[in-house]
Amino acid sequence: MQQTTSSPPGIQQDTHHGPSRLRRKVIERCLVAAVVSLCFPIIVFLAIPATMSPTFSLDPASSLSSFNVSDSHVTTEWTLVFSIENPSKLIPVKYSHMKATIVLDSAPLAHANFSSFIQKAATHTSVRAHFHSALARANEISIKSLVSGLERGEVRVDAVLSSGRRLGLGAWWVPIFDVSVTCNDLMFTAESNVGGMTLLVGSSYCVLGFFSYV
């Protein structure tokens, strides 16, 4: 009687499942390659405009519109006009939670919030903010500097602006880095504005910074 020899069970199992394992590995590699090929253009599409920094400056229309100094209080009214440039020729940007602070000698004088807005691609946008400050006269350096500047018709302050940003990608708004802007040593002079002070032309230098979106 002819006997049929069989391979050891372990060898039979490897022979039976070998092609199946190979197919799974090929499929897995194909899926990884497909995901990478789909994600890479999206990453590039986001990375390029994210590195194109917007430009911020203060418009000469900014002013210290009115002020009053009494024995007990110092009241000021400010208008700051920020000019923002979107350098991307394709992607709009949405600004939200935007706020600004006027600072004198490291002490805040006044705060203002802005409404959210969408800036189209390759455009300039002017954003206007009104500030009201009513401070008690005291011996703080900032108050003394403010009173002294108002009396001689020349006030120097800093302005700090922060905002969240999103990129418009089709129907989606994708969060990217927040923006933080500091405009240093802004000089407002009374030479050309009776009853108030205007921003001296050329005194609008703004430094741009970034921090993670929250």
GROMACS .gro file of C-alpha atoms in nm:
model
  214
    1MET     CA    1   0.000   0.000   0.000
    2GLN     CA    2   0.136   0.335  -0.100
    3GLN     CA    3   0.164   0.581   0.185
    4THR     CA    4   0.140   0.953   0.143
    5THR     CA    5   0.388   1.151   0.343
    6SER     CA    6   0.281   1.483   0.482
    7SER     CA    7   0.485   1.782   0.579
    8PRO     CA    8   0.513   1.875   0.942
    9PRO     CA    9   0.222   2.088   1.062
   10GLY     CA   10   0.442   2.391   1.110
   11ILE     CA   11   0.563   2.384   0.749
   12GLN     CA   12   0.210   2.328   0.618
   13GLN     CA   13   0.089   2.637   0.810
   14ASP     CA   14   0.366   2.861   0.672
   15THR     CA   15   0.307   2.737   0.319
   16HIS     CA   16  -0.067   2.794   0.346
   17HIS     CA   17  -0.051   3.148   0.493
   18GLY     CA   18   0.259   3.276   0.319
   19PRO     CA   19   0.082   3.434   0.016
   20SER     CA   20  -0.187   3.581   0.244
   21ARG     CA   21   0.074   3.757   0.459
   22LEU     CA   22   0.247   3.887   0.151
   23ARG     CA   23  -0.079   4.027   0.016
   24ARG     CA   24  -0.151   4.201   0.349
   25LYS     CA   25   0.193   4.361   0.351
   26VAL     CA   26   0.149   4.483  -0.006
   27ILE     CA   27  -0.196   4.623   0.073
   28GLU     CA   28  -0.068   4.794   0.389
   29ARG     CA   29   0.218   4.955   0.201
   30CYS     CA   30  -0.017   5.070  -0.073
   31LEU     CA   31  -0.251   5.226   0.183
   32VAL     CA   32   0.038   5.410   0.351
   33ALA     CA   33   0.159   5.536   0.016
   34ALA     CA   34  -0.193   5.653  -0.074
   35VAL     CA   35  -0.237   5.839   0.255
   36VAL     CA   36   0.101   6.008   0.218
   37SER     CA   37   0.029   6.106  -0.142
   38LEU     CA   38  -0.301   6.261  -0.035
   39CYS     CA   39  -0.172   6.437   0.279
   40PHE     CA   40   0.148   6.576   0.134
   41PRO     CA   41  -0.021   6.829  -0.101
   42ILE     CA   42  -0.248   6.939   0.185
   43ILE     CA   43   0.049   6.989   0.418
   44VAL     CA   44   0.234   7.187   0.152
   45PHE     CA   45  -0.081   7.386   0.077
   46LEU     CA   46  -0.106   7.482   0.444
   47ALA     CA   47   0.264   7.531   0.509
   48ILE     CA   48   0.333   7.775   0.226
   49PRO     CA   49   0.072   8.038   0.319
   50ALA     CA   50   0.141   7.984   0.690
   51THR     CA   51   0.499   8.099   0.635
   52MET     CA   52   0.389   8.405   0.435
   53SER     CA   53   0.379   8.658   0.714
   54PRO     CA   54   0.114   8.930   0.707
   55THR     CA   55   0.233   9.289   0.731
   56PHE     CA   56   0.103   9.524   1.001
   57SER     CA   57   0.151   9.898   1.033
   58LEU     CA   58  -0.025  10.194   1.189
   59ASP     CA   59  -0.198  10.436   0.956
   60PRO     CA   60  -0.119  10.809   1.000
   61ALA     CA   61  -0.493  10.857   1.052
   62SER     CA   62  -0.439  10.725   1.405
   63SER     CA   63  -0.483  10.995   1.666
   64LEU     CA   64  -0.517  11.098   2.027
   65SER     CA   65  -0.846  11.266   1.947
   66SER     CA   66  -0.911  11.439   2.278
   67PHE     CA   67  -0.785  11.456   2.635
   68ASN     CA   68  -0.856  11.624   2.964
   69VAL     CA   69  -0.629  11.665   3.265
   70SER     CA   70  -0.785  11.760   3.599
   71ASP     CA   71  -0.661  11.757   3.956
   72SER     CA   72  -0.800  11.406   4.008
   73HIS     CA   73  -0.816  11.230   3.668
   74VAL     CA   74  -0.657  11.207   3.326
   75THR     CA   75  -0.900  11.122   3.045
   76THR     CA   76  -0.790  11.037   2.692
   77GLU     CA   77  -0.963  10.923   2.373
   78TRP     CA   78  -0.757  10.734   2.115
   79THR     CA   79  -0.817  10.605   1.764
   80LEU     CA   80  -0.572  10.353   1.619
   81VAL     CA   81  -0.598  10.243   1.257
   82PHE     CA   82  -0.407   9.923   1.181
   83SER     CA   83  -0.322   9.846   0.818
   84ILE     CA   84  -0.299   9.470   0.746
   85GLU     CA   85  -0.168   9.312   0.425
   86ASN     CA   86  -0.246   8.955   0.321
   87PRO     CA   87   0.051   8.845   0.103
   88SER     CA   88  -0.114   8.527  -0.026
   89LYS     CA   89  -0.256   8.556  -0.377
   90LEU     CA   90  -0.485   8.256  -0.331
   91ILE     CA   91  -0.597   8.216   0.029
   92PRO     CA   92  -0.822   8.443   0.238
   93VAL     CA   93  -0.757   8.482   0.611
   94LYS     CA   94  -1.007   8.510   0.893
   95TYR     CA   95  -0.907   8.716   1.198
   96SER     CA   96  -1.088   8.656   1.528
   97HIS     CA   97  -1.058   8.742   1.897
   98MET     CA   98  -0.854   9.047   1.799
   99LYS     CA   99  -0.766   9.289   2.078
  100ALA     CA  100  -0.529   9.581   2.121
  101THR     CA  101  -0.373   9.760   2.416
  102ILE     CA  102  -0.208  10.102   2.441
  103VAL     CA  103   0.093  10.086   2.672
  104LEU     CA  104   0.297  10.365   2.832
  105ASP     CA  105   0.610  10.283   3.035
  106SER     CA  106   0.504   9.914   3.046
  107ALA     CA  107   0.167  10.007   3.201
  108PRO     CA  108  -0.159   9.957   3.003
  109LEU     CA  109  -0.356  10.276   2.940
  110ALA     CA  110  -0.653  10.145   2.744
  111HIS     CA  111  -0.791   9.832   2.575
  112ALA     CA  112  -1.008   9.771   2.270
  113ASN     CA  113  -1.161   9.465   2.100
  114PHE     CA  114  -1.231   9.413   1.731
  115SER     CA  115  -1.504   9.225   1.551
  116SER     CA  116  -1.400   8.919   1.350
  117PHE     CA  117  -1.344   8.982   0.981
  118ILE     CA  118  -1.233   8.801   0.665
  119GLN     CA  119  -0.950   8.942   0.455
  120LYS     CA  120  -0.947   8.845   0.090
  121ALA     CA  121  -0.632   8.722  -0.080
  122ALA     CA  122  -0.372   8.982  -0.182
  123THR     CA  123  -0.554   9.276  -0.021
  124HIS     CA  124  -0.494   9.550   0.236
  125THR     CA  125  -0.744   9.594   0.518
  126SER     CA  126  -0.773   9.887   0.758
  127VAL     CA  127  -0.900   9.804   1.107
  128ARG     CA  128  -1.003  10.092   1.330
  129ALA     CA  129  -1.018  10.075   1.710
  130HIS     CA  130  -1.138  10.336   1.960
  131PHE     CA  131  -0.989  10.351   2.309
  132HIS     CA  132  -1.116  10.535   2.616
  133SER     CA  133  -0.889  10.585   2.915
  134ALA     CA  134  -0.990  10.742   3.246
  135LEU     CA  135  -0.710  10.717   3.502
  136ALA     CA  136  -0.679  10.863   3.850
  137ARG     CA  137  -0.387  11.102   3.885
  138ALA     CA  138  -0.124  10.929   4.093
  139ASN     CA  139   0.250  10.912   4.140
  140GLU     CA  140   0.297  10.619   3.901
  141ILE     CA  141   0.563  10.680   3.638
  142SER     CA  142   0.319  10.607   3.356
  143ILE     CA  143   0.066  10.866   3.478
  144LYS     CA  144   0.336  11.128   3.526
  145SER     CA  145   0.473  11.057   3.177
  146LEU     CA  146   0.126  11.085   3.026
  147VAL     CA  147   0.048  11.416   3.197
  148SER     CA  148   0.388  11.556   3.106
  149GLY     CA  149   0.345  11.453   2.741
  150LEU     CA  150  -0.003  11.600   2.718
  151GLU     CA  151   0.116  11.930   2.862
  152ARG     CA  152   0.401  11.967   2.613
  153GLY     CA  153   0.198  11.834   2.315
  154GLU     CA  154   0.396  11.516   2.253
  155VAL     CA  155   0.302  11.169   2.380
  156ARG     CA  156   0.495  10.848   2.312
  157VAL     CA  157   0.324  10.511   2.361
  158ASP     CA  158   0.342  10.150   2.242
  159ALA     CA  159   0.055   9.948   2.093
  160VAL     CA  160   0.016   9.572   2.127
  161LEU     CA  161  -0.220   9.376   1.900
  162SER     CA  162  -0.308   9.006   1.913
  163SER     CA  163  -0.544   8.793   1.706
  164GLY     CA  164  -0.635   8.437   1.612
  165ARG     CA  165  -0.608   8.343   1.244
  166ARG     CA  166  -0.766   8.084   1.015
  167LEU     CA  167  -0.696   8.001   0.652
  168GLY     CA  168  -0.986   7.967   0.410
  169LEU     CA  169  -0.952   7.630   0.234
  170GLY     CA  170  -1.266   7.577   0.034
  171ALA     CA  171  -1.555   7.538   0.277
  172TRP     CA  172  -1.324   7.502   0.580
  173TRP     CA  173  -1.144   7.752   0.800
  174VAL     CA  174  -0.824   7.589   0.925
  175PRO     CA  175  -0.654   7.730   1.243
  176ILE     CA  176  -0.292   7.836   1.205
  177PHE     CA  177  -0.053   8.038   1.421
  178ASP     CA  178  -0.197   8.330   1.615
  179VAL     CA  179  -0.037   8.662   1.544
  180SER     CA  180   0.108   8.909   1.796
  181VAL     CA  181   0.209   9.259   1.688
  182THR     CA  182   0.398   9.524   1.883
  183CYS     CA  183   0.420   9.881   1.753
  184ASN     CA  184   0.690  10.057   1.949
  185ASP     CA  185   0.758  10.422   2.027
  186LEU     CA  186   0.455  10.576   1.857
  187MET     CA  187   0.475  10.953   1.871
  188PHE     CA  188   0.157  11.159   1.880
  189THR     CA  189   0.206  11.532   1.835
  190ALA     CA  190  -0.027  11.830   1.869
  191GLU     CA  191   0.134  12.029   1.588
  192SER     CA  192  -0.133  11.949   1.327
  193ASN     CA  193  -0.445  11.870   1.528
  194VAL     CA  194  -0.612  12.140   1.737
  195GLY     CA  195  -0.768  11.984   2.049
  196GLY     CA  196  -0.591  11.651   1.998
  197MET     CA  197  -0.279  11.487   1.861
  198THR     CA  198  -0.203  11.293   1.545
  199LEU     CA  199   0.043  11.013   1.483
  200LEU     CA  200   0.370  11.148   1.352
  201VAL     CA  201   0.436  11.021   0.999
  202GLY     CA  202   0.702  10.751   1.007
  203SER     CA  203   0.623  10.657   1.366
  204SER     CA  204   0.445  10.334   1.280
  205TYR     CA  205   0.707  10.060   1.312
  206CYS     CA  206   0.542   9.728   1.405
  207VAL     CA  207   0.713   9.399   1.495
  208LEU     CA  208   0.535   9.076   1.408
  209GLY     CA  209   0.548   8.764   1.625
  210PHE     CA  210   0.366   8.428   1.639
  211PHE     CA  211   0.245   8.188   1.905
  212SER     CA  212   0.048   7.865   1.900
  213TYR     CA  213  -0.323   7.874   1.829
  214VAL     CA  214  -0.535   7.819   2.141
   0.00000   0.00000   0.00000
